[in-house]
mmCIF file of C-alpha atoms in Angstrom:
data_model
loop_
_atom_site.group_PDB
_atom_site.id
_atom_site.type_symbol
_atom_site.label_atom_id
_atom_site.label_comp_id
_atom_site.label_asym_id
_atom_site.label_seq_id
_atom_site.Cartn_x
_atom_site.Cartn_y
_atom_site.Cartn_z
ATOM 1 C CA UNK A 1 -0.491 -12.778 5.415
ATOM 2 C CA UNK A 2 3.059 -11.884 6.304
ATOM 3 C CA UNK A 3 5.692 -14.378 5.217
ATOM 4 C CA UNK A 4 8.941 -14.922 7.049
ATOM 5 C CA UNK A 5 12.025 -14.770 4.867
ATOM 6 C CA UNK A 6 13.576 -18.214 4.706
ATOM 7 C CA UNK A 7 15.763 -18.286 1.631
ATOM 8 C CA UNK A 8 16.932 -16.304 -1.352
ATOM 9 C CA UNK A 9 14.237 -15.618 -3.906
ATOM 10 C CA UNK A 10 14.954 -15.240 -7.593
ATOM 11 C CA UNK A 11 14.226 -11.781 -8.946
ATOM 12 C CA UNK A 12 10.810 -11.258 -10.458
ATOM 13 C CA UNK A 13 9.625 -9.265 -13.436
ATOM 14 C CA UNK A 14 6.816 -7.177 -11.981
ATOM 15 C CA UNK A 15 5.996 -5.705 -15.396
ATOM 16 C CA UNK A 16 4.082 -8.852 -16.402
ATOM 17 C CA UNK A 17 1.404 -8.519 -13.716
ATOM 18 C CA UNK A 18 -1.425 -6.147 -14.637
ATOM 19 C CA UNK A 19 -4.544 -4.719 -13.015
ATOM 20 C CA UNK A 20 -7.717 -3.794 -14.926
ATOM 21 C CA UNK A 21 -9.431 -0.502 -14.147
ATOM 22 C CA UNK A 22 -13.182 -0.835 -13.712
ATOM 23 C CA UNK A 23 -15.940 -0.512 -11.112
ATOM 24 C CA UNK A 24 -14.961 -3.801 -9.496
ATOM 25 C CA UNK A 25 -11.479 -2.407 -8.801
ATOM 26 C CA UNK A 26 -13.036 0.652 -7.139
ATOM 27 C CA UNK A 27 -15.169 -1.577 -4.900
ATOM 28 C CA UNK A 28 -12.225 -3.835 -4.076
ATOM 29 C CA UNK A 29 -10.030 -0.868 -3.176
ATOM 30 C CA UNK A 30 -12.693 0.737 -0.988
ATOM 31 C CA UNK A 31 -13.073 -2.580 0.860
ATOM 32 C CA UNK A 32 -9.291 -2.857 1.192
ATOM 33 C CA UNK A 33 -9.002 0.636 2.697
ATOM 34 C CA UNK A 34 -11.913 0.027 5.078
ATOM 35 C CA UNK A 35 -10.392 -3.286 6.208
ATOM 36 C CA UNK A 36 -6.986 -1.647 6.618
ATOM 37 C CA UNK A 37 -8.435 1.163 8.722
ATOM 38 C CA UNK A 38 -10.286 -1.316 10.955
ATOM 39 C CA UNK A 39 -7.087 -3.324 11.361
ATOM 40 C CA UNK A 40 -5.082 -0.140 12.026
ATOM 41 C CA UNK A 41 -7.191 0.417 15.133
ATOM 42 C CA UNK A 42 -6.267 -2.996 16.534
ATOM 43 C CA UNK A 43 -2.503 -3.019 15.993
ATOM 44 C CA UNK A 44 -1.779 -0.252 18.473
ATOM 45 C CA UNK A 45 -2.550 0.585 22.049
ATOM 46 C CA UNK A 46 -3.229 4.167 20.942
ATOM 47 C CA UNK A 47 -6.858 5.132 21.400
ATOM 48 C CA UNK A 48 -8.694 8.016 19.881
ATOM 49 C CA UNK A 49 -11.248 9.025 17.323
ATOM 50 C CA UNK A 50 -11.113 6.912 14.179
ATOM 51 C CA UNK A 51 -13.085 7.024 10.959
ATOM 52 C CA UNK A 52 -13.106 9.232 7.890
ATOM 53 C CA UNK A 53 -12.631 12.960 8.371
ATOM 54 C CA UNK A 54 -15.251 13.635 5.740
ATOM 55 C CA UNK A 55 -17.978 11.299 4.538
ATOM 56 C CA UNK A 56 -16.974 9.818 1.185
ATOM 57 C CA UNK A 57 -13.316 10.882 1.454
ATOM 58 C CA UNK A 58 -12.025 7.350 0.882
ATOM 59 C CA UNK A 59 -14.359 6.699 -2.046
ATOM 60 C CA UNK A 60 -13.425 10.030 -3.656
ATOM 61 C CA UNK A 61 -9.718 9.271 -3.293
ATOM 62 C CA UNK A 62 -10.121 5.782 -4.764
ATOM 63 C CA UNK A 63 -12.231 7.045 -7.676
ATOM 64 C CA UNK A 64 -9.672 9.762 -8.388
ATOM 65 C CA UNK A 65 -6.784 7.280 -8.356
ATOM 66 C CA UNK A 66 -8.572 4.731 -10.563
ATOM 67 C CA UNK A 67 -9.486 7.438 -13.071
ATOM 68 C CA UNK A 68 -5.879 8.693 -13.100
ATOM 69 C CA UNK A 69 -4.573 5.142 -13.568
ATOM 70 C CA UNK A 70 -6.985 4.448 -16.426
ATOM 71 C CA UNK A 71 -5.458 7.332 -18.401
ATOM 72 C CA UNK A 72 -1.827 6.411 -17.719
ATOM 73 C CA UNK A 73 0.325 6.501 -20.834
ATOM 74 C CA UNK A 74 2.612 3.711 -19.620
ATOM 75 C CA UNK A 75 1.528 0.309 -18.289
ATOM 76 C CA UNK A 76 1.084 0.237 -14.519
ATOM 77 C CA UNK A 77 1.830 -2.751 -12.326
ATOM 78 C CA UNK A 78 0.310 -3.844 -9.040
ATOM 79 C CA UNK A 79 3.408 -2.409 -7.346
ATOM 80 C CA UNK A 80 2.820 0.988 -8.969
ATOM 81 C CA UNK A 81 -0.769 1.024 -7.735
ATOM 82 C CA UNK A 82 0.157 -0.152 -4.261
ATOM 83 C CA UNK A 83 2.848 2.521 -3.998
ATOM 84 C CA UNK A 84 0.405 5.211 -5.046
ATOM 85 C CA UNK A 85 -2.202 3.938 -2.576
ATOM 86 C CA UNK A 86 0.404 4.081 0.193
ATOM 87 C CA UNK A 87 1.514 7.575 -0.781
ATOM 88 C CA UNK A 88 -2.013 8.952 -1.241
ATOM 89 C CA UNK A 89 -3.414 7.755 2.058
ATOM 90 C CA UNK A 90 -0.194 8.544 3.901
ATOM 91 C CA UNK A 91 0.059 12.161 2.782
ATOM 92 C CA UNK A 92 -3.577 13.199 2.386
ATOM 93 C CA UNK A 93 -4.885 12.250 5.859
ATOM 94 C CA UNK A 94 -8.388 10.996 5.108
ATOM 95 C CA UNK A 95 -8.875 9.699 8.662
ATOM 96 C CA UNK A 96 -9.004 11.261 12.118
ATOM 97 C CA UNK A 97 -6.412 8.813 13.419
ATOM 98 C CA UNK A 98 -4.285 5.938 12.117
ATOM 99 C CA UNK A 99 -3.389 7.425 8.720
ATOM 100 C CA UNK A 100 0.137 5.953 8.561
ATOM 101 C CA UNK A 101 -1.012 2.526 9.733
ATOM 102 C CA UNK A 102 -4.000 2.585 7.383
ATOM 103 C CA UNK A 103 -1.846 3.630 4.416
ATOM 104 C CA UNK A 104 0.706 0.896 5.041
ATOM 105 C CA UNK A 105 -1.906 -1.788 5.679
ATOM 106 C CA UNK A 106 -3.838 -0.706 2.565
ATOM 107 C CA UNK A 107 -0.724 -1.191 0.439
ATOM 108 C CA UNK A 108 0.063 -4.557 2.040
ATOM 109 C CA UNK A 109 -3.501 -5.884 1.729
ATOM 110 C CA UNK A 110 -3.720 -4.725 -1.903
ATOM 111 C CA UNK A 111 -0.468 -6.521 -2.673
ATOM 112 C CA UNK A 112 -1.884 -9.666 -1.054
ATOM 113 C CA UNK A 113 -5.029 -9.393 -3.199
ATOM 114 C CA UNK A 114 -2.690 -9.294 -6.217
ATOM 115 C CA UNK A 115 -0.863 -12.432 -5.040
ATOM 116 C CA UNK A 116 2.143 -10.822 -3.382
ATOM 117 C CA UNK A 117 3.274 -11.150 0.190
ATOM 118 C CA UNK A 118 5.626 -9.041 2.228
ATOM 119 C CA UNK A 119 8.731 -10.757 3.519
ATOM 120 C CA UNK A 120 9.252 -9.805 7.103
ATOM 121 C CA UNK A 121 11.198 -11.284 9.951
ATOM 122 C CA UNK A 122 10.898 -9.429 13.268
ATOM 123 C CA UNK A 123 14.213 -10.906 14.350
ATOM 124 C CA UNK A 124 15.941 -8.977 11.585
ATOM 125 C CA UNK A 125 14.384 -5.608 12.367
ATOM 126 C CA UNK A 126 11.998 -5.489 9.403
ATOM 127 C CA UNK A 127 9.195 -4.031 11.525
ATOM 128 C CA UNK A 128 11.345 -1.059 12.503
ATOM 129 C CA UNK A 129 12.421 -0.705 8.865
ATOM 130 C CA UNK A 130 8.771 -0.370 7.807
ATOM 131 C CA UNK A 131 8.036 2.133 10.552
ATOM 132 C CA UNK A 132 11.073 4.241 9.666
ATOM 133 C CA UNK A 133 10.317 4.023 5.962
ATOM 134 C CA UNK A 134 6.732 5.255 6.341
ATOM 135 C CA UNK A 135 7.909 8.193 8.457
ATOM 136 C CA UNK A 136 10.616 8.930 5.860
ATOM 137 C CA UNK A 137 7.983 9.137 3.117
ATOM 138 C CA UNK A 138 6.087 11.769 5.099
ATOM 139 C CA UNK A 139 9.275 13.729 5.781
ATOM 140 C CA UNK A 140 10.374 13.541 2.131
ATOM 141 C CA UNK A 141 7.216 15.266 0.864
ATOM 142 C CA UNK A 142 9.157 18.518 1.308
ATOM 143 C CA UNK A 143 12.117 17.374 -0.806
ATOM 144 C CA UNK A 144 10.778 15.041 -3.500
ATOM 145 C CA UNK A 145 7.934 15.285 -5.976
ATOM 146 C CA UNK A 146 5.020 12.870 -5.693
ATOM 147 C CA UNK A 147 6.232 11.006 -8.791
ATOM 148 C CA UNK A 148 9.760 10.666 -7.379
ATOM 149 C CA UNK A 149 8.442 9.347 -4.088
ATOM 150 C CA UNK A 150 6.111 6.840 -5.729
ATOM 151 C CA UNK A 151 9.004 5.603 -7.858
ATOM 152 C CA UNK A 152 11.117 5.166 -4.720
ATOM 153 C CA UNK A 153 8.279 3.313 -2.968
ATOM 154 C CA UNK A 154 7.983 0.914 -5.928
ATOM 155 C CA UNK A 155 11.717 0.187 -5.750
ATOM 156 C CA UNK A 156 11.461 -0.409 -2.019
ATOM 157 C CA UNK A 157 8.440 -2.711 -2.454
ATOM 158 C CA UNK A 158 10.372 -4.741 -5.040
ATOM 159 C CA UNK A 159 12.874 -5.601 -2.312
ATOM 160 C CA UNK A 160 10.128 -6.583 0.149
ATOM 161 C CA UNK A 161 7.904 -8.830 -2.001
ATOM 162 C CA UNK A 162 7.339 -12.561 -2.308
ATOM 163 C CA UNK A 163 4.929 -14.207 -4.727
ATOM 164 C CA UNK A 164 2.075 -16.379 -3.539
ATOM 165 C CA UNK A 165 1.763 -19.737 -5.223
ATOM 166 C CA UNK A 166 -1.363 -21.782 -4.585
ATOM 167 C CA UNK A 167 -1.044 -25.510 -5.089
ATOM 168 C CA UNK A 168 -4.277 -27.406 -5.788
#
C-alpha cells in the first residue's frame, strides 16, 4: 500500500525494529521477490521476456543475503535489509527484464511486510524522485562501495517511510 503524505510525522527510531533470520524469512523473501517481479510486469507498457535468467538465481541471492545478515556484527534493522535487497536485485540483474522495477518493488513490499509504508504523493513529484533515485544507485556503483550505497539507501528510506498502525 502506498500512503499519501498528509501531515508531518514525528521522527522514528528504526533501531528498535528487528528481523529474525531463519528459514521462514527466506521463504517470505522469495515470495516477496516473486510477487514484486510479477507486479513489475504490470506497471509498465514495456513488453519483453521476463523471468529469472538462471533457475534458482533468486533463491540463491536470498539465501546468500540471509546468511550474510545472520553473521552481522551489528544489529540490522528492517531498513538495512530492505536497502540491501534493493541494492542486490538492482545491481546483480537476476531477471531478463524489469530488474529496476523488481528491485524497487521488492524493497517496498518487504517494508510493508515489516509494517512500514512509503509516503508518496504524485502531485509532488515523488514518483519521478523514485525513478531518478533508482537510476542514480545504478550509476553510483562506479563511484561508491556497496556498503556506502546501502548506507545512503537506508538514509533515503528513512525520509520516505511511514509506520502502519492497525486498530482493532
